Amino acid sequence: GRQTRDAFVETEQLGQATYAQPSAALVFDNSLFGGVGPMLGRRSRIEVAPRFGQWQFTALTFDYRRYDHLAGPFTLATRLQYFGQHGRDEARFRFFAGIPDFLRGYTWGSLSRHECGALETGAGPNTTTGCGAADQLVGTRLAMAGAELRWPFFFGARVLTTAFPAVEGVLFYDAGLMFEKGVTVKLRRDPGDDLSSVRTPLTSAGAGVRVNLLNFLILRADYSFPFQRPAFASDKSFFKKGYWTVSLGPTF
């Protein structure tokens, strides 16, 4: 409990790297946007982006989205997406998938307060983040799928042509898998599997609302149920283990 030395700041030079990254993409988009996001049509992107020089890897993107009108005011929005970095230096640019644009219910703030705090799930020196539960969402390759059932709260207010604000309700389902070179990918986790080195799909479902605020920004609020989080899986009271997420930006 005694002080052993004063605090100090140590600066480490990481050096420089020179590289070039050309890219080529095939893009299709005939979607029609409403007040908070797309409401009809299709969107797709297939892209290849190699990096040459001192950093070498290739980024591959496949993104397909569709918006199908159902009966009445309902729209079913679905997407399939893959983004992966492949090559020698892919591990230099890991990313985190627990954001509302990818996989809801697994945000870093929520994990750090629960699994990575009191429960300390999978903590150890071999983890990337210091917490195995968060490591499941860190990697260089992301495969995901999602579906949303959308409807306007004010009929006819999906586009900004009425006196009513553009407000949409949504029911959603997300599924995603984060992985990278060297990890094991399984459909189901076996007892004793390490959270950092064995990756399985993570899923969540929930409901939310989107509001166009004066045609300036779009506010999204989601209440999600992450099925693979320990606190949720071990509790039988289904609707007591959801997590709120508030974010900004148009829907996918």
Tab-separated table of C-alpha atoms in Angstrom:
chain	number	residue	atom	x	y	z
A	1	GLY	CA	0.000	0.000	0.000
A	2	ARG	CA	2.992	2.324	-0.057
A	3	GLN	CA	4.076	4.431	-3.011
A	4	THR	CA	7.121	2.934	-4.679
A	5	ARG	CA	7.843	5.602	-7.298
A	6	ASP	CA	6.379	8.679	-8.993
A	7	ALA	CA	4.254	8.496	-12.113
A	8	PHE	CA	6.061	9.155	-15.395
A	9	VAL	CA	5.392	9.382	-19.136
A	10	GLU	CA	7.394	7.275	-21.569
A	11	THR	CA	7.336	8.052	-25.296
A	12	GLU	CA	8.047	5.285	-27.791
A	13	GLN	CA	8.638	5.943	-31.477
A	14	LEU	CA	6.727	3.467	-33.633
A	15	GLY	CA	8.535	4.309	-36.843
A	16	GLN	CA	7.065	5.018	-40.272
A	17	ALA	CA	5.565	2.898	-43.021
A	18	THR	CA	4.968	3.642	-46.679
A	19	TYR	CA	2.275	1.862	-48.660
A	20	ALA	CA	-0.198	2.315	-51.493
A	21	GLN	CA	-3.789	1.104	-51.498
A	22	PRO	CA	-5.635	1.075	-54.831
A	23	SER	CA	-9.190	-0.238	-54.823
A	24	ALA	CA	-11.817	-1.383	-57.312
A	25	ALA	CA	-15.512	-1.775	-56.543
A	26	LEU	CA	-18.692	-2.859	-58.293
A	27	VAL	CA	-21.604	-0.874	-56.838
A	28	PHE	CA	-25.361	-1.085	-57.423
A	29	ASP	CA	-27.979	1.127	-55.770
A	30	ASN	CA	-31.594	1.744	-56.755
A	31	SER	CA	-32.850	2.297	-53.204
A	32	LEU	CA	-35.331	4.996	-52.221
A	33	PHE	CA	-34.704	6.816	-48.944
A	34	GLY	CA	-37.314	7.937	-46.469
A	35	GLY	CA	-36.945	10.203	-43.480
A	36	VAL	CA	-34.635	7.897	-41.496
A	37	GLY	CA	-33.142	5.534	-44.085
A	38	PRO	CA	-33.792	3.345	-47.141
A	39	MET	CA	-37.333	2.035	-47.589
A	40	LEU	CA	-37.407	0.357	-51.032
A	41	GLY	CA	-34.926	-1.143	-53.484
A	42	ARG	CA	-31.542	-2.874	-53.448
A	43	ARG	CA	-27.970	-1.894	-52.626
A	44	SER	CA	-24.756	-3.877	-53.100
A	45	ARG	CA	-20.991	-3.395	-53.096
A	46	ILE	CA	-18.190	-5.790	-54.003
A	47	GLU	CA	-14.737	-4.314	-53.455
A	48	VAL	CA	-11.085	-5.408	-53.542
A	49	ALA	CA	-8.427	-3.154	-51.989
A	50	PRO	CA	-4.840	-4.496	-51.866
A	51	ARG	CA	-2.077	-2.735	-49.952
A	52	PHE	CA	1.449	-2.711	-51.355
A	53	GLY	CA	4.648	-1.549	-49.722
A	54	GLN	CA	5.858	-2.012	-46.171
A	55	TRP	CA	2.358	-3.053	-45.096
A	56	GLN	CA	0.896	-5.839	-47.183
A	57	PHE	CA	-2.618	-7.285	-47.074
A	58	THR	CA	-5.814	-7.227	-49.130
A	59	ALA	CA	-9.192	-5.980	-47.899
A	60	LEU	CA	-12.251	-7.721	-49.357
A	61	THR	CA	-15.781	-6.342	-49.050
A	62	PHE	CA	-19.115	-7.928	-49.933
A	63	ASP	CA	-22.221	-6.007	-48.896
A	64	TYR	CA	-25.761	-6.796	-50.078
A	65	ARG	CA	-28.886	-5.060	-48.755
A	66	ARG	CA	-32.518	-5.152	-49.826
A	67	TYR	CA	-35.702	-3.402	-48.738
A	68	ASP	CA	-38.951	-5.232	-49.484
A	69	HIS	CA	-42.382	-3.710	-48.965
A	70	LEU	CA	-44.734	-6.007	-47.110
A	71	ALA	CA	-48.432	-5.513	-46.404
A	72	GLY	CA	-49.538	-2.045	-45.318
A	73	PRO	CA	-46.804	0.250	-43.980
A	74	PHE	CA	-44.297	-2.516	-43.200
A	75	THR	CA	-40.874	-2.909	-44.821
A	76	LEU	CA	-38.489	-5.830	-44.342
A	77	ALA	CA	-34.851	-4.722	-44.538
A	78	THR	CA	-32.171	-7.431	-44.770
A	79	ARG	CA	-28.422	-7.463	-45.316
A	80	LEU	CA	-25.479	-9.826	-45.764
A	81	GLN	CA	-22.024	-8.396	-45.205
A	82	TYR	CA	-18.425	-9.567	-45.194
A	83	PHE	CA	-15.362	-7.445	-44.605
A	84	GLY	CA	-12.008	-9.155	-44.280
A	85	GLN	CA	-8.328	-8.267	-44.290
A	86	HIS	CA	-6.144	-11.054	-45.652
A	87	GLY	CA	-2.376	-11.116	-45.726
A	88	ARG	CA	0.881	-10.675	-43.878
A	89	ASP	CA	0.044	-7.479	-41.957
A	90	GLU	CA	-3.697	-7.874	-41.457
A	91	ALA	CA	-3.341	-7.947	-37.643
A	92	ARG	CA	-2.101	-4.338	-37.613
A	93	PHE	CA	-5.634	-3.112	-38.266
A	94	ARG	CA	-7.994	-5.072	-36.044
A	95	PHE	CA	-11.422	-3.563	-35.455
A	96	PHE	CA	-14.269	-3.968	-32.962
A	97	ALA	CA	-17.698	-5.153	-34.144
A	98	GLY	CA	-19.730	-4.359	-31.021
A	99	ILE	CA	-21.253	-1.154	-32.388
A	100	PRO	CA	-24.895	-0.477	-33.357
A	101	ASP	CA	-24.035	-0.480	-37.074
A	102	PHE	CA	-22.844	-4.105	-36.835
A	103	LEU	CA	-23.933	-6.092	-33.770
A	104	ARG	CA	-26.253	-4.581	-31.171
A	105	GLY	CA	-26.154	-5.594	-27.517
A	106	TYR	CA	-22.375	-6.096	-27.345
A	107	THR	CA	-21.020	-2.565	-26.937
A	108	TRP	CA	-17.670	-2.018	-25.246
A	109	GLY	CA	-19.176	0.154	-22.517
A	110	SER	CA	-21.673	-2.537	-21.562
A	111	LEU	CA	-19.086	-5.337	-21.632
A	112	SER	CA	-16.597	-3.339	-19.555
A	113	ARG	CA	-19.219	-2.722	-16.841
A	114	HIS	CA	-20.371	-6.347	-16.669
A	115	GLU	CA	-18.385	-9.286	-18.098
A	116	CYS	CA	-15.066	-7.424	-18.163
A	117	GLY	CA	-15.649	-5.818	-14.766
A	118	ALA	CA	-17.330	-7.786	-12.009
A	119	LEU	CA	-17.328	-11.147	-13.797
A	120	GLU	CA	-13.884	-10.816	-15.434
A	121	THR	CA	-14.830	-13.342	-18.100
A	122	GLY	CA	-11.769	-14.773	-19.790
A	123	ALA	CA	-9.323	-12.211	-18.387
A	124	GLY	CA	-5.691	-13.059	-18.924
A	125	PRO	CA	-2.342	-11.983	-20.378
A	126	ASN	CA	-3.047	-13.626	-23.755
A	127	THR	CA	-6.114	-11.517	-24.489
A	128	THR	CA	-6.111	-8.582	-26.907
A	129	THR	CA	-8.330	-6.290	-24.833
A	130	GLY	CA	-7.652	-7.727	-21.371
A	131	CYS	CA	-11.066	-9.418	-21.409
A	132	GLY	CA	-11.989	-12.561	-23.328
A	133	ALA	CA	-15.638	-11.550	-23.629
A	134	ALA	CA	-14.606	-8.423	-25.529
A	135	ASP	CA	-11.997	-10.301	-27.579
A	136	GLN	CA	-14.844	-12.181	-29.280
A	137	LEU	CA	-15.681	-8.927	-31.063
A	138	VAL	CA	-12.138	-8.022	-32.119
A	139	GLY	CA	-10.526	-9.268	-35.295
A	140	THR	CA	-9.677	-8.571	-38.909
A	141	ARG	CA	-12.632	-10.334	-40.568
A	142	LEU	CA	-16.349	-9.841	-40.013
A	143	ALA	CA	-19.204	-11.931	-41.404
A	144	MET	CA	-22.682	-10.791	-40.442
A	145	ALA	CA	-26.360	-10.864	-41.329
A	146	GLY	CA	-29.254	-8.781	-40.101
A	147	ALA	CA	-32.964	-8.252	-40.587
A	148	GLU	CA	-35.278	-5.421	-39.531
A	149	LEU	CA	-39.051	-5.115	-39.716
A	150	ARG	CA	-39.742	-1.368	-40.042
A	151	TRP	CA	-42.903	0.719	-39.921
A	152	PRO	CA	-43.694	4.444	-39.531
A	153	PHE	CA	-45.483	5.640	-36.406
A	154	PHE	CA	-47.231	8.342	-38.419
A	155	PHE	CA	-48.692	6.966	-41.637
A	156	GLY	CA	-47.251	8.758	-44.641
A	157	ALA	CA	-44.453	10.381	-42.630
A	158	ARG	CA	-41.588	8.249	-43.931
A	159	VAL	CA	-40.655	11.116	-46.213
A	160	LEU	CA	-40.477	14.678	-44.973
A	161	THR	CA	-43.575	15.973	-46.778
A	162	THR	CA	-46.032	16.162	-43.884
A	163	ALA	CA	-46.307	18.092	-40.652
A	164	PHE	CA	-45.517	14.947	-38.681
A	165	PRO	CA	-41.900	14.010	-37.867
A	166	ALA	CA	-40.375	10.949	-39.500
A	167	VAL	CA	-40.462	8.335	-36.722
A	168	GLU	CA	-40.053	4.608	-37.348
A	169	GLY	CA	-40.374	1.580	-35.131
A	170	VAL	CA	-38.262	-1.525	-35.724
A	171	LEU	CA	-37.916	-5.157	-34.673
A	172	PHE	CA	-34.462	-6.535	-35.448
A	173	TYR	CA	-32.236	-9.598	-35.409
A	174	ASP	CA	-28.422	-9.446	-35.720
A	175	ALA	CA	-25.897	-12.249	-36.186
A	176	GLY	CA	-22.160	-11.764	-36.543
A	177	LEU	CA	-18.837	-13.571	-36.379
A	178	MET	CA	-15.506	-11.839	-35.791
A	179	PHE	CA	-12.349	-13.821	-36.533
A	180	GLU	CA	-8.853	-13.583	-37.956
A	181	LYS	CA	-5.959	-15.726	-39.099
A	182	GLY	CA	-4.938	-18.208	-36.404
A	183	VAL	CA	-8.221	-18.490	-34.486
A	184	THR	CA	-10.607	-21.457	-34.511
A	185	VAL	CA	-14.131	-20.902	-35.850
A	186	LYS	CA	-17.029	-23.070	-34.603
A	187	LEU	CA	-20.806	-22.928	-34.795
A	188	ARG	CA	-21.131	-23.774	-31.091
A	189	ARG	CA	-18.763	-23.261	-28.194
A	190	ASP	CA	-17.690	-26.345	-26.249
A	191	PRO	CA	-17.044	-26.282	-22.475
A	192	GLY	CA	-13.518	-25.102	-21.803
A	193	ASP	CA	-13.050	-23.290	-25.131
A	194	ASP	CA	-11.010	-20.129	-24.773
A	195	LEU	CA	-13.007	-16.993	-25.591
A	196	SER	CA	-10.096	-15.305	-27.356
A	197	SER	CA	-8.878	-18.155	-29.577
A	198	VAL	CA	-12.197	-19.890	-30.362
A	199	ARG	CA	-14.842	-17.810	-32.126
A	200	THR	CA	-18.524	-18.634	-32.559
A	201	PRO	CA	-21.410	-16.569	-33.995
A	202	LEU	CA	-22.940	-13.944	-31.689
A	203	THR	CA	-26.622	-13.050	-32.027
A	204	SER	CA	-29.082	-10.545	-30.627
A	205	ALA	CA	-32.675	-9.440	-31.127
A	206	GLY	CA	-34.731	-6.514	-29.948
A	207	ALA	CA	-36.794	-3.461	-30.764
A	208	GLY	CA	-36.066	0.179	-31.368
A	209	VAL	CA	-37.146	3.536	-32.682
A	210	ARG	CA	-35.610	5.989	-35.173
A	211	VAL	CA	-36.399	9.717	-35.185
A	212	ASN	CA	-35.468	12.354	-37.735
A	213	LEU	CA	-34.672	15.446	-35.671
A	214	LEU	CA	-35.563	18.498	-37.803
A	215	ASN	CA	-33.904	16.925	-40.855
A	216	PHE	CA	-30.568	17.557	-39.100
A	217	LEU	CA	-29.664	14.167	-37.649
A	218	ILE	CA	-31.235	10.766	-37.066
A	219	LEU	CA	-31.459	9.418	-33.534
A	220	ARG	CA	-31.619	5.646	-33.029
A	221	ALA	CA	-32.524	3.950	-29.751
A	222	ASP	CA	-32.433	0.133	-29.495
A	223	TYR	CA	-33.278	-2.276	-26.693
A	224	SER	CA	-31.472	-5.526	-27.472
A	225	PHE	CA	-31.207	-9.006	-26.009
A	226	PRO	CA	-27.718	-10.473	-26.636
A	227	PHE	CA	-28.173	-14.236	-26.526
A	228	GLN	CA	-24.505	-15.188	-26.008
A	229	ARG	CA	-23.715	-12.933	-23.061
A	230	PRO	CA	-23.397	-14.918	-19.785
A	231	ALA	CA	-25.671	-12.654	-17.730
A	232	PHE	CA	-28.449	-13.098	-20.280
A	233	ALA	CA	-28.009	-16.820	-20.901
A	234	SER	CA	-28.044	-17.717	-17.195
A	235	ASP	CA	-31.212	-15.770	-16.328
A	236	LYS	CA	-34.670	-17.174	-17.079
A	237	SER	CA	-36.432	-13.797	-16.925
A	238	PHE	CA	-36.159	-13.012	-20.641
A	239	PHE	CA	-37.151	-9.352	-20.662
A	240	LYS	CA	-34.999	-8.298	-17.681
A	241	LYS	CA	-31.593	-8.663	-19.328
A	242	GLY	CA	-31.821	-6.300	-22.271
A	243	TYR	CA	-29.435	-3.420	-22.962
A	244	TRP	CA	-30.189	0.067	-24.274
A	245	THR	CA	-28.076	1.538	-27.066
A	246	VAL	CA	-28.391	5.095	-28.371
A	247	SER	CA	-26.647	6.051	-31.614
A	248	LEU	CA	-26.776	8.545	-34.478
A	249	GLY	CA	-27.020	8.110	-38.233
A	250	PRO	CA	-29.363	6.657	-40.869
A	251	THR	CA	-30.449	3.030	-40.780
A	252	PHE	CA	-28.625	0.509	-42.960
